[in-house]
Coordinates of C-alpha atoms (C1' of nucleotides) in Angstrom, one line a residue:
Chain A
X248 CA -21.3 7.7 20.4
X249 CA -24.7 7.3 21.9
X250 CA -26.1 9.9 23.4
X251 CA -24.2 12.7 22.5
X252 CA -23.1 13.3 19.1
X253 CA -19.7 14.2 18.9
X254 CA -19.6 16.3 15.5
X255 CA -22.5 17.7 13.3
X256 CA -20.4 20.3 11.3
X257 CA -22.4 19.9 7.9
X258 CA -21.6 23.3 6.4
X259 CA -20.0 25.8 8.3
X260 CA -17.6 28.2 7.5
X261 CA -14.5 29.1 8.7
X262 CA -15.4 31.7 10.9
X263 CA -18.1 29.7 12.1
X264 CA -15.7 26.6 12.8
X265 CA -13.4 28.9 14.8
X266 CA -16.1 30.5 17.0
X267 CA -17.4 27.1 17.8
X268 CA -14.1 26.1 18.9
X269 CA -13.3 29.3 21.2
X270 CA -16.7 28.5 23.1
X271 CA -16.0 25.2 23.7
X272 CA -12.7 25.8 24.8
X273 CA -13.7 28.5 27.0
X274 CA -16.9 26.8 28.3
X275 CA -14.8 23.9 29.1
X276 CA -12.6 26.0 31.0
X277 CA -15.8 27.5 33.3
X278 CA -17.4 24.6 33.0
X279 CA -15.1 22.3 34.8
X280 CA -14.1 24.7 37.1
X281 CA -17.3 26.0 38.5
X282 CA -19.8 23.1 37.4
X283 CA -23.2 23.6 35.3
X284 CA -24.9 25.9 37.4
X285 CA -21.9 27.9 38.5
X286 CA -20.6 29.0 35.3
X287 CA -22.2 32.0 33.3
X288 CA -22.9 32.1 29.7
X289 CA -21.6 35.7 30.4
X290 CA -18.5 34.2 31.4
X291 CA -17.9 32.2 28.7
X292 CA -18.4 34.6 25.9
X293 CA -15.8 36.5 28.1
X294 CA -13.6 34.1 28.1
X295 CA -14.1 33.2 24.7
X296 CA -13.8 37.2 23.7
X297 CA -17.3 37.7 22.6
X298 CA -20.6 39.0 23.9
X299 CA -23.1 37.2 25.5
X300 CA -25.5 37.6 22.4
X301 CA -23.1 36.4 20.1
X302 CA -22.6 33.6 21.8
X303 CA -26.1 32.9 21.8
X304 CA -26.4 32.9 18.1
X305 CA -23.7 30.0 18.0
X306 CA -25.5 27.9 20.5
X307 CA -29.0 28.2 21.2
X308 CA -28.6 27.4 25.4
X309 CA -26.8 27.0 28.2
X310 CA -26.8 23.7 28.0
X311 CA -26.3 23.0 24.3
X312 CA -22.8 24.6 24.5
X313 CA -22.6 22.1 27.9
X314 CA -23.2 19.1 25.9
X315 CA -20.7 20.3 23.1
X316 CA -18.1 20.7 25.6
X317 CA -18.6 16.9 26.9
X318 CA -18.9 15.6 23.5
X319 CA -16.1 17.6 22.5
X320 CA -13.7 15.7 25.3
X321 CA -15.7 12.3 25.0
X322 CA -13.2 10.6 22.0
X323 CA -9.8 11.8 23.5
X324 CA -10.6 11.2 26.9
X325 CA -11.6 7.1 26.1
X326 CA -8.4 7.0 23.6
X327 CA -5.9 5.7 25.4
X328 CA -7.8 2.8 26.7
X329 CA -8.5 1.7 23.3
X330 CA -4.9 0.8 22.5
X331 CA -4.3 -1.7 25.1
X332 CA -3.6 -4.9 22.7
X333 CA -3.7 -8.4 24.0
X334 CA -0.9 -9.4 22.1
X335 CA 1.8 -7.1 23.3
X336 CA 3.9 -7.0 26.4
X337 CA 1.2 -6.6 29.6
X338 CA 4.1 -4.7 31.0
X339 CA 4.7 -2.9 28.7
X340 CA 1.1 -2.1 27.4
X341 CA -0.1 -1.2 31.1
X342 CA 3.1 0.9 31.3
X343 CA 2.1 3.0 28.4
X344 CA -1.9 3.1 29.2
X345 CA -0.7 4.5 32.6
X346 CA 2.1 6.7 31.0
X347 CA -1.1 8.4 28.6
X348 CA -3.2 8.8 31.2
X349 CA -1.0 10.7 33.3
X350 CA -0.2 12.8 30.1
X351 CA -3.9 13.7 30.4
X352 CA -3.8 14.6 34.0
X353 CA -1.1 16.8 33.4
X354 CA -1.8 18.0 30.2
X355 CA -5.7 18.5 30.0
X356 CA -6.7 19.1 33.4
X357 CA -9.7 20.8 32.3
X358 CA -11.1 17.5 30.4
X359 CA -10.5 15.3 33.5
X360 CA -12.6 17.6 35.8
X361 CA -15.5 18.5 33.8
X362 CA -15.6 14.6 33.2
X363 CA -15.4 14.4 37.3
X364 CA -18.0 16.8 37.6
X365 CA -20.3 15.3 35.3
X366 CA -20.4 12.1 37.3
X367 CA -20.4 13.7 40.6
X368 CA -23.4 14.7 39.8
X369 CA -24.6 11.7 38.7
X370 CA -23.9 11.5 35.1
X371 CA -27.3 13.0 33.8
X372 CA -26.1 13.6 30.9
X373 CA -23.6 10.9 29.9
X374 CA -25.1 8.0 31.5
X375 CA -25.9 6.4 27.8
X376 CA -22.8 6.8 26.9
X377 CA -21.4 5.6 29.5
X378 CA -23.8 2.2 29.4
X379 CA -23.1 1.7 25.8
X380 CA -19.6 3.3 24.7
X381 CA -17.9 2.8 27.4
X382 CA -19.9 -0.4 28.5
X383 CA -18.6 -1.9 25.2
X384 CA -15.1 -0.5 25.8
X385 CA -14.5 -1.7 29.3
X386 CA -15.8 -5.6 28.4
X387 CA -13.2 -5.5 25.7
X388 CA -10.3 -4.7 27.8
X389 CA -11.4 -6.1 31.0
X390 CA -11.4 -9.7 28.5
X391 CA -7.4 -8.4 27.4
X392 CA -6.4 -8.6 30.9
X393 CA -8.2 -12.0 31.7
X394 CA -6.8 -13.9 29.1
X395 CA -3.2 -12.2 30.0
X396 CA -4.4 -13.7 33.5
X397 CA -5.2 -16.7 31.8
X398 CA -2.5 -17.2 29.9
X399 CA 0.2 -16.9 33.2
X400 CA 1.4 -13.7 32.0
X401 CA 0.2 -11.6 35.1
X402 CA -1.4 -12.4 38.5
X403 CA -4.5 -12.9 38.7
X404 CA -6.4 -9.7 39.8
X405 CA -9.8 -8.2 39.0
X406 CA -9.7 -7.0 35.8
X407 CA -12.4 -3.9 35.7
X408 CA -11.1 -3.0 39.7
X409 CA -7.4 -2.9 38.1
X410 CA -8.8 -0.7 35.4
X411 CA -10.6 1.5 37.6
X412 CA -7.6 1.9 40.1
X413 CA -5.7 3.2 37.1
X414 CA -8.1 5.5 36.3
X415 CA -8.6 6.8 40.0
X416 CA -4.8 7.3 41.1
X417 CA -3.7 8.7 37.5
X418 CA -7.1 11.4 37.6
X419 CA -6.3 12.5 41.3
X420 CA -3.6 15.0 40.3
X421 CA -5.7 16.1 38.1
X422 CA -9.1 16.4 39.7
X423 CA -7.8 16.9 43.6
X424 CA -5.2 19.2 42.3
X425 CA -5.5 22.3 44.7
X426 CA -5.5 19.4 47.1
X427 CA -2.3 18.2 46.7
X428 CA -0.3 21.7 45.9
X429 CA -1.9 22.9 49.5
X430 CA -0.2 19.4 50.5
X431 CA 3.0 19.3 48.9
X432 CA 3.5 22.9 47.4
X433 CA 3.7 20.8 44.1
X434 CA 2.0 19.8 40.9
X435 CA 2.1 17.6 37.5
X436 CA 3.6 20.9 36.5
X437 CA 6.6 20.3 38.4
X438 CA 8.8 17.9 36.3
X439 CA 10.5 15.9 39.5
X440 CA 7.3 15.5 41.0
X441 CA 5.3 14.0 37.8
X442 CA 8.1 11.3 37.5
X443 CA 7.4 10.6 41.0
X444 CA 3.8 10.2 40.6
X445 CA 3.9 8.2 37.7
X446 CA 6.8 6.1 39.1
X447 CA 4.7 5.1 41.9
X448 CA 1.5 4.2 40.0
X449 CA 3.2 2.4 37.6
X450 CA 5.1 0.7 40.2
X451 CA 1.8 -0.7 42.6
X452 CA 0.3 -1.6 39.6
X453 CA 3.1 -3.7 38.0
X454 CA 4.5 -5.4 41.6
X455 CA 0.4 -6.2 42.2
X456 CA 0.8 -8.3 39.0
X457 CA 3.9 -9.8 39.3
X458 CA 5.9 -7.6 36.6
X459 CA 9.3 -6.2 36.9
X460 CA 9.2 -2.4 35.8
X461 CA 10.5 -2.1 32.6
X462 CA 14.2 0.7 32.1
X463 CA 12.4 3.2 29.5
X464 CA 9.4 4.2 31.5
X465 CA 7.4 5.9 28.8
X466 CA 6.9 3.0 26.2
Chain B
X157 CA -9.7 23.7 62.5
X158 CA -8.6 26.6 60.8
X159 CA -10.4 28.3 58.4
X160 CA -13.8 26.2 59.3
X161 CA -14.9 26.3 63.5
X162 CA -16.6 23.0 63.4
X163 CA -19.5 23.6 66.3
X164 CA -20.4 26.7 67.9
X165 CA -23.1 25.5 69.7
X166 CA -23.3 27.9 72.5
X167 CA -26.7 27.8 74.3
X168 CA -29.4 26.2 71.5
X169 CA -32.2 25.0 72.4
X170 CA -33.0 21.3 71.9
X171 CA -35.3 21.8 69.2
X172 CA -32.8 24.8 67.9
X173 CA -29.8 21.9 67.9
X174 CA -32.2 18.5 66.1
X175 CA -33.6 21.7 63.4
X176 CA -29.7 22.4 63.0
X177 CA -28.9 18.7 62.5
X178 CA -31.7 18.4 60.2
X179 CA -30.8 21.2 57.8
X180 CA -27.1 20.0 58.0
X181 CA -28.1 16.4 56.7
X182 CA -30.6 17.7 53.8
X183 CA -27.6 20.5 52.9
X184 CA -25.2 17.5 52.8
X185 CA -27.0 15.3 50.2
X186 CA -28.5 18.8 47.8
X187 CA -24.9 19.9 47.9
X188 CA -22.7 16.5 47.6
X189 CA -25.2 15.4 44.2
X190 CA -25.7 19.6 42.4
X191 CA -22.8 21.7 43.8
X192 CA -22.9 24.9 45.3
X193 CA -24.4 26.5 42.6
X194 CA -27.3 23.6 41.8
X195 CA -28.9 24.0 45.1
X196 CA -31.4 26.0 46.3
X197 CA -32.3 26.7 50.0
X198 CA -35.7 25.7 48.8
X199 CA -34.6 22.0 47.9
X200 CA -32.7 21.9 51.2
X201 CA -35.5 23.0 53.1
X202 CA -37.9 20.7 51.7
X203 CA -35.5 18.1 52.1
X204 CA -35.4 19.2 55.9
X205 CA -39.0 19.3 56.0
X206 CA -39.6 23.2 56.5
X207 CA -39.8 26.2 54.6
X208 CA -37.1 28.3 53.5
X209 CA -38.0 31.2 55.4
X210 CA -37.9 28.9 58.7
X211 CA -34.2 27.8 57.2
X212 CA -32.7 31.0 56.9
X213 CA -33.9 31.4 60.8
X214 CA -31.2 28.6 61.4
X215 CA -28.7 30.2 59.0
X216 CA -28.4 33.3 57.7
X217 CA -27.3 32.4 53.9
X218 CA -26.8 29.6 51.3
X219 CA -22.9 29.9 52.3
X220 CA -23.5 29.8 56.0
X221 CA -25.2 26.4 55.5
X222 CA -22.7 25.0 53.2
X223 CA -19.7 26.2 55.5
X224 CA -21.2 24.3 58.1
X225 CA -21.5 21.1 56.4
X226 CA -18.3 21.4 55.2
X227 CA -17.2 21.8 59.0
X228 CA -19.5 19.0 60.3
X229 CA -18.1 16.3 57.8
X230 CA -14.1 17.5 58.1
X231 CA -13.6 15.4 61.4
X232 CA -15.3 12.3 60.7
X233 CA -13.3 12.9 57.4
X234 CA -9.6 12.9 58.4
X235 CA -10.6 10.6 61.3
X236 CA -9.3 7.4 60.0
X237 CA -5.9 8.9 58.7
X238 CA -4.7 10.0 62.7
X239 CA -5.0 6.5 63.7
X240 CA -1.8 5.2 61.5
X241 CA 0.4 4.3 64.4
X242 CA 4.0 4.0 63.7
X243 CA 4.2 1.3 66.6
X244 CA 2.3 -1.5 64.5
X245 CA 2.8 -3.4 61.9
X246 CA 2.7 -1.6 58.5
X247 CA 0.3 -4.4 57.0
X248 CA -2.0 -4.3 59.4
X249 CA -2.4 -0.6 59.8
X250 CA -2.5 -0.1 55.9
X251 CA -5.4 -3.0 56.0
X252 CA -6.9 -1.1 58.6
X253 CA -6.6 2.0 57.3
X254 CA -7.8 1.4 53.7
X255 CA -10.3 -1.0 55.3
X256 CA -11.7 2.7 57.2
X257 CA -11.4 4.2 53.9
X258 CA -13.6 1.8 52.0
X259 CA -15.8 1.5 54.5
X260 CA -16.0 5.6 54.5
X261 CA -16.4 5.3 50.6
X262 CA -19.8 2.5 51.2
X263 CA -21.5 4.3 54.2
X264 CA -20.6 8.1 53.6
X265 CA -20.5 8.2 49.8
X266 CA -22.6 12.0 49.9
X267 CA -19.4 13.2 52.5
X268 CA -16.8 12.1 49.9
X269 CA -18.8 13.9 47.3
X270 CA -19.2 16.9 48.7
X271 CA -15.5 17.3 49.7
X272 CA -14.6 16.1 45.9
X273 CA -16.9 18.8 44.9
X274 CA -15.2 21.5 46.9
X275 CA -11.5 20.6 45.8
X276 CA -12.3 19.7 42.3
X277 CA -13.3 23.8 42.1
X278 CA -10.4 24.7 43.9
X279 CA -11.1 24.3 47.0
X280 CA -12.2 27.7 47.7
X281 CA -13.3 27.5 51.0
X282 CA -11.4 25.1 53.2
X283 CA -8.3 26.1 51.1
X284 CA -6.8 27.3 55.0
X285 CA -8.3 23.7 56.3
X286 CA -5.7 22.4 54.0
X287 CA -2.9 23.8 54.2
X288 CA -2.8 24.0 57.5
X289 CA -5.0 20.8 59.6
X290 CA -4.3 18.0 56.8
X291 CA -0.8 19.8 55.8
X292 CA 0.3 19.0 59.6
X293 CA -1.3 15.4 59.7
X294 CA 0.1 14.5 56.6
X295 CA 3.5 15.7 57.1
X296 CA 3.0 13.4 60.7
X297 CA 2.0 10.3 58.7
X298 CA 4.4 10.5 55.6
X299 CA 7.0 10.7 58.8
X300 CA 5.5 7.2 59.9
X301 CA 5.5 5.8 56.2
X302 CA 9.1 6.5 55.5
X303 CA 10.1 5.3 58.7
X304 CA 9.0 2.1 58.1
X305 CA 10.8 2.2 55.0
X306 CA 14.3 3.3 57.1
X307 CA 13.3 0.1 59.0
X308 CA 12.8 -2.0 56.2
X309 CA 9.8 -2.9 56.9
X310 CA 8.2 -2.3 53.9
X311 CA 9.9 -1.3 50.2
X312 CA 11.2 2.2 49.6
X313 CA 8.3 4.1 47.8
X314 CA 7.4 8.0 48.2
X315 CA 4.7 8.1 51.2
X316 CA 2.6 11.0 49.8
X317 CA 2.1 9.6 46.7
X318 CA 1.2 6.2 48.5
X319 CA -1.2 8.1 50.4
X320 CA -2.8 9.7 47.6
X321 CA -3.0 6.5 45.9
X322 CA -4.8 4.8 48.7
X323 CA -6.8 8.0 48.5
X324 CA -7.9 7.9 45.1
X325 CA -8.5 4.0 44.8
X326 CA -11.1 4.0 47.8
X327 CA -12.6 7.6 47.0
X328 CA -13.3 6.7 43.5
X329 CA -15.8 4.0 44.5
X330 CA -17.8 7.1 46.5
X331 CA -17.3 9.6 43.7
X332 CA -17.6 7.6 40.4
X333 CA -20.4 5.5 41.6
X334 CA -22.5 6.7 38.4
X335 CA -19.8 5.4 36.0
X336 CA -19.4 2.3 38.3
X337 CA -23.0 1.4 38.3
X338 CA -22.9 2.1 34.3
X339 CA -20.0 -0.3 33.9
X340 CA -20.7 -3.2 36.1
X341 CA -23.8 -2.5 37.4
X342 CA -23.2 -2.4 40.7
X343 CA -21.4 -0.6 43.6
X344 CA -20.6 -1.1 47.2
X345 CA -23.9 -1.9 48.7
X346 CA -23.1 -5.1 47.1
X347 CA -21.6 -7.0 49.8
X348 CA -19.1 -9.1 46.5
X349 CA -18.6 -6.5 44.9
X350 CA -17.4 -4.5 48.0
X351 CA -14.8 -6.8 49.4
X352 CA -13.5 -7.5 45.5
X353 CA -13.1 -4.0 45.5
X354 CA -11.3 -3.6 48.7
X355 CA -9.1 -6.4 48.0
X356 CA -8.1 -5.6 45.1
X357 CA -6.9 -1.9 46.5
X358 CA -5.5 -4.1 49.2
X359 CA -3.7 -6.0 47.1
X360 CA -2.0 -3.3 45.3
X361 CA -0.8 -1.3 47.9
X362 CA 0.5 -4.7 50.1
X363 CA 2.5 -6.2 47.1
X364 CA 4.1 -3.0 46.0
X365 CA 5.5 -2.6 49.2
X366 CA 6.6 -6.2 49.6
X367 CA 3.9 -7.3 52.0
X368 CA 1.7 -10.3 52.6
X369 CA -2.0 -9.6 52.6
X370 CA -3.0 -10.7 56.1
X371 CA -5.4 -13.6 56.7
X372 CA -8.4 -12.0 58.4
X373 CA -8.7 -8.9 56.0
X374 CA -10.4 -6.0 58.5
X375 CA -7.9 -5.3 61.0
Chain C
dG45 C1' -23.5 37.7 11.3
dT46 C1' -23.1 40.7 15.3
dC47 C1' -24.8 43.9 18.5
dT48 C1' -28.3 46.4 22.0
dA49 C1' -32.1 46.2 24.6
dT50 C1' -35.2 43.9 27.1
dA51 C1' -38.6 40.4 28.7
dC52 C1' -38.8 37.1 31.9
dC53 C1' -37.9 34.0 35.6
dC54 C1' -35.7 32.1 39.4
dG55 C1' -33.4 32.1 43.6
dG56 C1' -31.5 34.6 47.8
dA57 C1' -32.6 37.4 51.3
dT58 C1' -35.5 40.8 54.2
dA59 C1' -39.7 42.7 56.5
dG60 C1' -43.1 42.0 59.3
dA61 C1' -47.5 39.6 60.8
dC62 C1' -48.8 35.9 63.8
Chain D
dG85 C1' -40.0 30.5 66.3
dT86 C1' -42.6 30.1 62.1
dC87 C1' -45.1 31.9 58.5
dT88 C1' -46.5 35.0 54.1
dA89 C1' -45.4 38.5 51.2
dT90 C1' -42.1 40.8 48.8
dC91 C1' -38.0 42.9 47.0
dC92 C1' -34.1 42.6 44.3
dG93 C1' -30.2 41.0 41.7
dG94 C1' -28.6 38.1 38.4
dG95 C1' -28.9 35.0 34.6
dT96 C1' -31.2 32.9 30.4
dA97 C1' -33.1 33.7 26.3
dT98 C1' -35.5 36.5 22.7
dA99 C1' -36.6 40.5 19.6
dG100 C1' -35.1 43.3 16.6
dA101 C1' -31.9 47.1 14.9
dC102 C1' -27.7 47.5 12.4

DNA sequence: GTCTATACCCGGATAGAC
DNA sequence: GTCTATCCGGGTATAGAC
């Protein structure tokens, strides 16, 4: 973690700990919803059940409870990627890597969007972690699937493009969501339809390099 | 165009029309990069060379400006999508079609921004545009897709989904260019880097749906 | 540690001179 | 058609009582 730090809880107490936690849940909420400039702090404290001064007392601005919120989501949101190991089954690791992030579309929407907003806009406030986290992270993994290219056990394909298709098609039905319900009526809510959407991720990516799908689709 | 009249240029004067243009351009790039909320009239103004008091001549709020450049970019926007053609050969219209897309993605990055910006806060004001314009087109061109897969011309897979994949891959080079930039260091006014890109999206889509990538790549 | 009151500023929009 | 001046609401942040 570069430029943000993801925890400084020296000594707080409980109550303390829980506040904390309601804003940044409820300024994640506004936050990815309605941007920086379009979410209150009078909203949040609403949301969070609190008054505006309160609030205030746990975080001394606007933007200090912004950058909690993004360095709250920072460490889940780059998990998944992590796991991808270079000496499982590519199928079956991709499979999985796909299968999580999904699970993250669906399951924290929120996260994906403020993540979406915050590069929309440019990235002016993760930018370093992107150039160094992330950086690091992506020439790690991008190396996995070139020596799985290297070693016959996929096509050959770009390895950072691949990656960033993933992230692209899996992050849609989260970030373009009232996009698709005005489209199909449907969302990752809907059981049926997630399957679908996964199902045809998993299966552009895995024909593109030369894999069969495997029969228990969440590995 | 439902919820959204795209021109209602009744009798404007020359000057009247280029000042409208002007604004339109400056409220494209302030809105596509802050949001809404993040721009002032003041920033668009300057950005259109005139004062703010001289903009709100030309519109009479912050929302009348930003409804119209909504409206001004939805035609160029769906544009490439109508041409799928049924008729052709699935290959080549994909190529062409993604081919539009990355090209859309490269030369109109603030457009895509601005309409990721909209939907990603719930599409709050071309909701009707939606439902109604893209809901029609798309129910037309998932009618193409599967018919080319009653044919068997191409392999069974779930056309909406398809689309939104091709949607995500090529928009993602527009929207995440911060992240892009971060990770690799460069973005799609690199002419290598562009047709990588592209034929790696191109590859994906082709092979899952058991076709060969044409020779000469821009149909 | 939590609340009320308020200072202060910024941005949207209007009035009216030129 | 363009400008200056100004009003006004809303939002951040602080001071200080409890």
């Amino acid at each position: 973690m570069t430029g943000l730090k993801s925890k400084q809880k020296k000594g707080l107490s409980r109550i303390q700990e829980k506040n904390r936690a309601r804003i940044i849940d409820a300024a994640l909420a506004e936050f990815s919803r309605h941007g920086y400039s379009g979410t209150t702090i009078d909203k949040i404290a609403a949301s969070a059940g609190m008054s505006k001064s309160n609030l205030l007392y746990y975080f001394s601005s606007k933007s200090a409870i912004y950058e909690a919120a993004l360095a709250h989501i920072l460490d889940v949101w780059l998990d998944p990627l992590r796991g991808l190991n270079v000496d499982n089954d590519p199928a079956e690791e991709l499979s999985h890597y796909i299968h999580q992030k999904m699970k993250m579309s669906a399951e924290l929407p929120a996260e994906s969007r403020l993540f979406a907003n915050e590069v929309l806009q440019g990235a002016p406030r993760i930018r370093p972690v992107l150039e160094n986290d992330l950086k690091r992270l992506i020439d790690e993994k991008t190396k996995v699937i070139q020596s799985w290219i290297d070693q016959g056990r996929i096509k050959a394909i770009d390895p950072v493009h691949l990656i960033f298709s993933i992230w692209s098609m899996t992050q849609h039905y989260a970030d373009f969501e009232p996009q698709i319900v005005a489209l199909t009526g449907k969302s990752l809510k809907d059981a049926d339809f997630r399957d679908t959407a996964e199902s045809t991720v998993l299966h552009l990516v895995l024909s593109g390099l030369g894999l069969k799908r495997r029969t228990g689709q969440d590995a």
